[in-house]
Amino acid sequence: MHGSREGNARLFHALVEAVSDSLSNVDVAICVPFPFVAQAQGELQETSILWGVQDVSPNAQGAFTGEVGAAMVAEFGCRYAIVGHSERRIYHGEDSAVIAMKARRAIESGLIPILCVGETLAERESGLTERVVGAQIENIFGQLSIAEARQLAVAYEPLWAIGSGITAPPTEAQRVHAHIRNVLRGRDPGLAALPLLYGGSVKASNAAELLSQRDIDGALVGGASLNTDEFSSICRTAQEMATKLSVREPSTHVRSS
Ligand code: PGA
């Protein structure tokens, strides 16, 4: 819940200036709060930077006062919708049934859901990371058809790393990403190709090491996206690494919330 018309305009302009012309192998999107979707469309539509939202309703339309539907934001050119962010799970009690419905609604409207999963510090310290994250993936993907599932991107965001300044050690993040890929492959071989983003205190200084891990295809950036220098630098790093990796992977993804 960051942003204002004026502040957004500054961030959009500076980001477009800094990176828009150089993004050939990387998808960069800004996921904004709902009131700013039209502004994002207005300011980014002629650039190579995409935009999306941080949530959508699990309902398609109807008497759901205060909800915002995927079809509504699709009218404003959104390409992505974050679903199941840990802050939605914690503060709004969202469970896997609701999150799966949000993903379905997003897909129906042509948006790519970015599904967030991740373990708490206590779960990590009890050695439960893979089990918890694997169960989150199974619970949500188990409610989607294979055709739906193939439309998702997944963001691994350890809860203890979000907004804390503490990043998961890259080799640990890699281990969890490899596990997620295996769980997805086990459901359907085609799902092994889904983009897997890492999120949790990604910044300019750690982006290269994280993005160089084999199963980390991109980043979901929170705090660092509010600083144009930081975020531009992450985008440039992703672009450089995607260029190096372009034989193996078609694209690297960086999304900001
Ligand atoms: P952070 O946030 O980059 O500030 O840790 C990540 C997120 O909220 O998804």
PDB file of N, CA, C and O in Angstrom, residues 2 11-12 15 27-33 44 49-54 80-82 85 114 157 197-198 202 218-227 230-232 234-235 253-257:
ATOM      1  N   HIS A   2       1.638   1.353  -1.071  1.00  0.00           N
ATOM      2  CA  HIS A   2       2.509   2.501  -1.286  1.00  0.00           C
ATOM      3  C   HIS A   2       2.034   3.248  -2.523  1.00  0.00           C
ATOM      4  O   HIS A   2       1.427   2.658  -3.405  1.00  0.00           O
ATOM      5  N   LEU A  11       8.352   7.764 -10.269  1.00  0.00           N
ATOM      6  CA  LEU A  11       8.962   6.432 -10.388  1.00  0.00           C
ATOM      7  C   LEU A  11       8.832   5.886 -11.812  1.00  0.00           C
ATOM      8  O   LEU A  11       9.789   5.365 -12.383  1.00  0.00           O
ATOM      9  N   PHE A  12       7.655   6.015 -12.399  1.00  0.00           N
ATOM     10  CA  PHE A  12       7.444   5.499 -13.759  1.00  0.00           C
ATOM     11  C   PHE A  12       8.401   6.185 -14.734  1.00  0.00           C
ATOM     12  O   PHE A  12       9.071   5.523 -15.527  1.00  0.00           O
ATOM     13  N   LEU A  15      12.011   5.155 -14.227  1.00  0.00           N
ATOM     14  CA  LEU A  15      12.253   3.758 -14.622  1.00  0.00           C
ATOM     15  C   LEU A  15      12.261   3.625 -16.142  1.00  0.00           C
ATOM     16  O   LEU A  15      13.126   2.961 -16.723  1.00  0.00           O
ATOM     17  N   ASP A  27      11.097  -9.589 -18.878  1.00  0.00           N
ATOM     18  CA  ASP A  27       9.790  -8.963 -18.689  1.00  0.00           C
ATOM     19  C   ASP A  27       9.824  -8.194 -17.377  1.00  0.00           C
ATOM     20  O   ASP A  27      10.066  -8.793 -16.321  1.00  0.00           O
ATOM     21  N   VAL A  28       9.574  -6.908 -17.426  1.00  0.00           N
ATOM     22  CA  VAL A  28       9.488  -6.094 -16.208  1.00  0.00           C
ATOM     23  C   VAL A  28       8.064  -5.580 -16.086  1.00  0.00           C
ATOM     24  O   VAL A  28       7.515  -5.028 -17.041  1.00  0.00           O
ATOM     25  N   ALA A  29       7.474  -5.783 -14.932  1.00  0.00           N
ATOM     26  CA  ALA A  29       6.110  -5.279 -14.700  1.00  0.00           C
ATOM     27  C   ALA A  29       6.034  -4.623 -13.331  1.00  0.00           C
ATOM     28  O   ALA A  29       6.711  -5.045 -12.394  1.00  0.00           O
ATOM     29  N   ILE A  30       5.199  -3.609 -13.243  1.00  0.00           N
ATOM     30  CA  ILE A  30       4.929  -2.947 -11.965  1.00  0.00           C
ATOM     31  C   ILE A  30       3.506  -3.324 -11.548  1.00  0.00           C
ATOM     32  O   ILE A  30       2.560  -3.051 -12.286  1.00  0.00           O
ATOM     33  N   CYS A  31       3.367  -3.950 -10.376  1.00  0.00           N
ATOM     34  CA  CYS A  31       2.026  -4.293  -9.881  1.00  0.00           C
ATOM     35  C   CYS A  31       1.593  -3.224  -8.878  1.00  0.00           C
ATOM     36  O   CYS A  31       2.185  -3.093  -7.808  1.00  0.00           O
ATOM     37  N   VAL A  32       0.575  -2.472  -9.263  1.00  0.00           N
ATOM     38  CA  VAL A  32       0.182  -1.278  -8.502  1.00  0.00           C
ATOM     39  C   VAL A  32      -1.104  -1.522  -7.705  1.00  0.00           C
ATOM     40  O   VAL A  32      -1.888  -2.407  -8.042  1.00  0.00           O
ATOM     41  N   PRO A  33      -1.359  -0.705  -6.673  1.00  0.00           N
ATOM     42  CA  PRO A  33      -2.675  -0.730  -6.013  1.00  0.00           C
ATOM     43  C   PRO A  33      -3.763  -0.330  -7.023  1.00  0.00           C
ATOM     44  O   PRO A  33      -3.505   0.450  -7.951  1.00  0.00           O
ATOM     45  N   LEU A  44       2.659   3.836 -18.966  1.00  0.00           N
ATOM     46  CA  LEU A  44       3.548   2.741 -19.391  1.00  0.00           C
ATOM     47  C   LEU A  44       3.173   2.116 -20.727  1.00  0.00           C
ATOM     48  O   LEU A  44       3.942   1.338 -21.285  1.00  0.00           O
ATOM     49  N   ILE A  49       7.624  -1.602 -20.465  1.00  0.00           N
ATOM     50  CA  ILE A  49       7.317  -2.037 -19.097  1.00  0.00           C
ATOM     51  C   ILE A  49       5.820  -2.366 -18.985  1.00  0.00           C
ATOM     52  O   ILE A  49       4.970  -1.599 -19.444  1.00  0.00           O
ATOM     53  N   LEU A  50       5.536  -3.517 -18.396  1.00  0.00           N
ATOM     54  CA  LEU A  50       4.159  -3.992 -18.255  1.00  0.00           C
ATOM     55  C   LEU A  50       3.632  -3.602 -16.870  1.00  0.00           C
ATOM     56  O   LEU A  50       4.402  -3.145 -16.026  1.00  0.00           O
ATOM     57  N   TRP A  51       2.346  -3.818 -16.647  1.00  0.00           N
ATOM     58  CA  TRP A  51       1.783  -3.473 -15.339  1.00  0.00           C
ATOM     59  C   TRP A  51       0.753  -4.507 -14.927  1.00  0.00           C
ATOM     60  O   TRP A  51       0.249  -5.280 -15.755  1.00  0.00           O
ATOM     61  N   GLY A  52       0.480  -4.520 -13.628  1.00  0.00           N
ATOM     62  CA  GLY A  52      -0.481  -5.476 -13.090  1.00  0.00           C
ATOM     63  C   GLY A  52      -0.985  -4.981 -11.747  1.00  0.00           C
ATOM     64  O   GLY A  52      -0.796  -3.808 -11.393  1.00  0.00           O
ATOM     65  N   VAL A  53      -1.650  -5.890 -11.013  1.00  0.00           N
ATOM     66  CA  VAL A  53      -2.238  -5.534  -9.719  1.00  0.00           C
ATOM     67  C   VAL A  53      -1.712  -6.477  -8.634  1.00  0.00           C
ATOM     68  O   VAL A  53      -1.093  -7.498  -8.933  1.00  0.00           O
ATOM     69  N   GLN A  54      -2.003  -6.128  -7.383  1.00  0.00           N
ATOM     70  CA  GLN A  54      -1.451  -6.874  -6.251  1.00  0.00           C
ATOM     71  C   GLN A  54      -2.439  -7.893  -5.678  1.00  0.00           C
ATOM     72  O   GLN A  54      -2.122  -8.602  -4.727  1.00  0.00           O
ATOM     73  N   TYR A  80      -0.703  -8.846 -15.217  1.00  0.00           N
ATOM     74  CA  TYR A  80      -0.391  -9.723 -14.083  1.00  0.00           C
ATOM     75  C   TYR A  80      -1.274  -9.410 -12.887  1.00  0.00           C
ATOM     76  O   TYR A  80      -1.697  -8.264 -12.704  1.00  0.00           O
ATOM     77  N   ALA A  81      -1.519 -10.434 -12.078  1.00  0.00           N
ATOM     78  CA  ALA A  81      -2.178 -10.236 -10.777  1.00  0.00           C
ATOM     79  C   ALA A  81      -1.444 -11.097  -9.758  1.00  0.00           C
ATOM     80  O   ALA A  81      -1.342 -12.321  -9.939  1.00  0.00           O
ATOM     81  N   ILE A  82      -0.910 -10.461  -8.737  1.00  0.00           N
ATOM     82  CA  ILE A  82      -0.317 -11.229  -7.635  1.00  0.00           C
ATOM     83  C   ILE A  82      -1.473 -11.881  -6.864  1.00  0.00           C
ATOM     84  O   ILE A  82      -2.482 -11.226  -6.596  1.00  0.00           O
ATOM     85  N   HIS A  85      -0.344 -13.451  -1.795  1.00  0.00           N
ATOM     86  CA  HIS A  85       0.780 -12.847  -1.077  1.00  0.00           C
ATOM     87  C   HIS A  85       0.606 -13.128   0.418  1.00  0.00           C
ATOM     88  O   HIS A  85      -0.528 -13.138   0.920  1.00  0.00           O
ATOM     89  N   ILE A 114       0.500 -14.380 -10.412  1.00  0.00           N
ATOM     90  CA  ILE A 114       1.794 -14.639  -9.767  1.00  0.00           C
ATOM     91  C   ILE A 114       1.454 -15.173  -8.375  1.00  0.00           C
ATOM     92  O   ILE A 114       1.063 -14.415  -7.485  1.00  0.00           O
ATOM     93  N   GLU A 157       8.451 -16.775  -1.638  1.00  0.00           N
ATOM     94  CA  GLU A 157       8.749 -15.654  -0.746  1.00  0.00           C
ATOM     95  C   GLU A 157       8.757 -16.128   0.700  1.00  0.00           C
ATOM     96  O   GLU A 157       7.702 -16.179   1.343  1.00  0.00           O
ATOM     97  N   LEU A 197       9.855 -17.133  -9.487  1.00  0.00           N
ATOM     98  CA  LEU A 197      10.477 -15.884  -9.018  1.00  0.00           C
ATOM     99  C   LEU A 197      10.848 -16.026  -7.547  1.00  0.00           C
ATOM    100  O   LEU A 197      10.130 -16.682  -6.789  1.00  0.00           O
ATOM    101  N   TYR A 198      11.933 -15.387  -7.164  1.00  0.00           N
ATOM    102  CA  TYR A 198      12.258 -15.309  -5.737  1.00  0.00           C
ATOM    103  C   TYR A 198      11.864 -13.924  -5.226  1.00  0.00           C
ATOM    104  O   TYR A 198      12.124 -12.907  -5.901  1.00  0.00           O
ATOM    105  N   VAL A 202      14.870  -8.608  -2.046  1.00  0.00           N
ATOM    106  CA  VAL A 202      15.722  -8.521  -3.237  1.00  0.00           C
ATOM    107  C   VAL A 202      16.140  -7.070  -3.399  1.00  0.00           C
ATOM    108  O   VAL A 202      15.322  -6.152  -3.281  1.00  0.00           O
ATOM    109  N   GLY A 218      13.485 -15.185 -11.924  1.00  0.00           N
ATOM    110  CA  GLY A 218      13.159 -13.767 -11.834  1.00  0.00           C
ATOM    111  C   GLY A 218      12.958 -13.371 -10.385  1.00  0.00           C
ATOM    112  O   GLY A 218      13.242 -14.162  -9.475  1.00  0.00           O
ATOM    113  N   ALA A 219      12.475 -12.160 -10.180  1.00  0.00           N
ATOM    114  CA  ALA A 219      12.350 -11.636  -8.815  1.00  0.00           C
ATOM    115  C   ALA A 219      11.007 -10.944  -8.631  1.00  0.00           C
ATOM    116  O   ALA A 219      10.472 -10.346  -9.568  1.00  0.00           O
ATOM    117  N   LEU A 220      10.471 -11.046  -7.421  1.00  0.00           N
ATOM    118  CA  LEU A 220       9.307 -10.244  -7.023  1.00  0.00           C
ATOM    119  C   LEU A 220       9.839  -9.262  -5.988  1.00  0.00           C
ATOM    120  O   LEU A 220      10.254  -9.653  -4.899  1.00  0.00           O
ATOM    121  N   VAL A 221       9.855  -8.004  -6.346  1.00  0.00           N
ATOM    122  CA  VAL A 221      10.582  -6.985  -5.578  1.00  0.00           C
ATOM    123  C   VAL A 221       9.583  -6.094  -4.852  1.00  0.00           C
ATOM    124  O   VAL A 221       8.674  -5.548  -5.476  1.00  0.00           O
ATOM    125  N   GLY A 222       9.739  -5.934  -3.556  1.00  0.00           N
ATOM    126  CA  GLY A 222       8.860  -5.055  -2.790  1.00  0.00           C
ATOM    127  C   GLY A 222       9.530  -3.722  -2.546  1.00  0.00           C
ATOM    128  O   GLY A 222       9.525  -2.822  -3.394  1.00  0.00           O
ATOM    129  N   GLY A 223      10.135  -3.579  -1.374  1.00  0.00           N
ATOM    130  CA  GLY A 223      10.695  -2.299  -0.940  1.00  0.00           C
ATOM    131  C   GLY A 223      11.651  -1.669  -1.947  1.00  0.00           C
ATOM    132  O   GLY A 223      11.594  -0.450  -2.178  1.00  0.00           O
ATOM    133  N   ALA A 224      12.497  -2.479  -2.546  1.00  0.00           N
ATOM    134  CA  ALA A 224      13.509  -1.914  -3.456  1.00  0.00           C
ATOM    135  C   ALA A 224      12.881  -1.335  -4.725  1.00  0.00           C
ATOM    136  O   ALA A 224      13.521  -0.553  -5.431  1.00  0.00           O
ATOM    137  N   SER A 225      11.611  -1.681  -4.997  1.00  0.00           N
ATOM    138  CA  SER A 225      10.978  -1.128  -6.203  1.00  0.00           C
ATOM    139  C   SER A 225      10.534   0.314  -5.979  1.00  0.00           C
ATOM    140  O   SER A 225      10.162   1.006  -6.927  1.00  0.00           O
ATOM    141  N   LEU A 226      10.568   0.761  -4.728  1.00  0.00           N
ATOM    142  CA  LEU A 226      10.168   2.142  -4.444  1.00  0.00           C
ATOM    143  C   LEU A 226      11.330   3.106  -4.655  1.00  0.00           C
ATOM    144  O   LEU A 226      11.153   4.325  -4.561  1.00  0.00           O
ATOM    145  N   ASN A 227      12.491   2.568  -4.924  1.00  0.00           N
ATOM    146  CA  ASN A 227      13.681   3.378  -5.170  1.00  0.00           C
ATOM    147  C   ASN A 227      14.117   3.116  -6.608  1.00  0.00           C
ATOM    148  O   ASN A 227      14.518   2.011  -6.946  1.00  0.00           O
ATOM    149  N   GLU A 230      17.597   1.614  -7.283  1.00  0.00           N
ATOM    150  CA  GLU A 230      17.672   0.201  -6.884  1.00  0.00           C
ATOM    151  C   GLU A 230      16.944  -0.682  -7.900  1.00  0.00           C
ATOM    152  O   GLU A 230      17.460  -1.680  -8.380  1.00  0.00           O
ATOM    153  N   PHE A 231      15.714  -0.280  -8.217  1.00  0.00           N
ATOM    154  CA  PHE A 231      14.902  -1.143  -9.085  1.00  0.00           C
ATOM    155  C   PHE A 231      15.464  -1.192 -10.506  1.00  0.00           C
ATOM    156  O   PHE A 231      15.506  -2.258 -11.128  1.00  0.00           O
ATOM    157  N   SER A 232      15.924  -0.059 -11.000  1.00  0.00           N
ATOM    158  CA  SER A 232      16.524  -0.039 -12.346  1.00  0.00           C
ATOM    159  C   SER A 232      17.737  -0.949 -12.380  1.00  0.00           C
ATOM    160  O   SER A 232      17.970  -1.664 -13.358  1.00  0.00           O
ATOM    161  N   ILE A 234      18.285  -3.570 -10.548  1.00  0.00           N
ATOM    162  CA  ILE A 234      17.832  -4.981 -10.549  1.00  0.00           C
ATOM    163  C   ILE A 234      17.388  -5.369 -11.963  1.00  0.00           C
ATOM    164  O   ILE A 234      17.717  -6.452 -12.462  1.00  0.00           O
ATOM    165  N   CYS A 235      16.661  -4.479 -12.628  1.00  0.00           N
ATOM    166  CA  CYS A 235      16.195  -4.766 -13.999  1.00  0.00           C
ATOM    167  C   CYS A 235      17.384  -4.946 -14.938  1.00  0.00           C
ATOM    168  O   CYS A 235      17.392  -5.854 -15.781  1.00  0.00           O
ATOM    169  N   HIS A 253      12.157 -12.771 -15.501  1.00  0.00           N
ATOM    170  CA  HIS A 253      11.023 -11.939 -15.123  1.00  0.00           C
ATOM    171  C   HIS A 253      11.361 -11.114 -13.881  1.00  0.00           C
ATOM    172  O   HIS A 253      11.863 -11.664 -12.921  1.00  0.00           O
ATOM    173  N   VAL A 254      11.071  -9.867 -13.920  1.00  0.00           N
ATOM    174  CA  VAL A 254      11.219  -9.037 -12.728  1.00  0.00           C
ATOM    175  C   VAL A 254       9.898  -8.324 -12.532  1.00  0.00           C
ATOM    176  O   VAL A 254       9.394  -7.698 -13.452  1.00  0.00           O
ATOM    177  N   ARG A 255       9.316  -8.461 -11.361  1.00  0.00           N
ATOM    178  CA  ARG A 255       8.067  -7.773 -11.127  1.00  0.00           C
ATOM    179  C   ARG A 255       8.180  -7.036  -9.822  1.00  0.00           C
ATOM    180  O   ARG A 255       8.794  -7.488  -8.889  1.00  0.00           O
ATOM    181  N   SER A 256       7.570  -5.894  -9.800  1.00  0.00           N
ATOM    182  CA  SER A 256       7.642  -5.099  -8.589  1.00  0.00           C
ATOM    183  C   SER A 256       6.276  -5.001  -7.969  1.00  0.00           C
ATOM    184  O   SER A 256       5.269  -4.993  -8.657  1.00  0.00           O
ATOM    185  N   SER A 257       6.223  -4.995  -6.668  1.00  0.00           N
ATOM    186  CA  SER A 257       4.947  -4.765  -6.010  1.00  0.00           C
ATOM    187  C   SER A 257       5.056  -3.462  -5.237  1.00  0.00           C
ATOM    188  O   SER A 257       4.357  -3.242  -4.331  1.00  0.00           O
TER     189      SER A 257
END
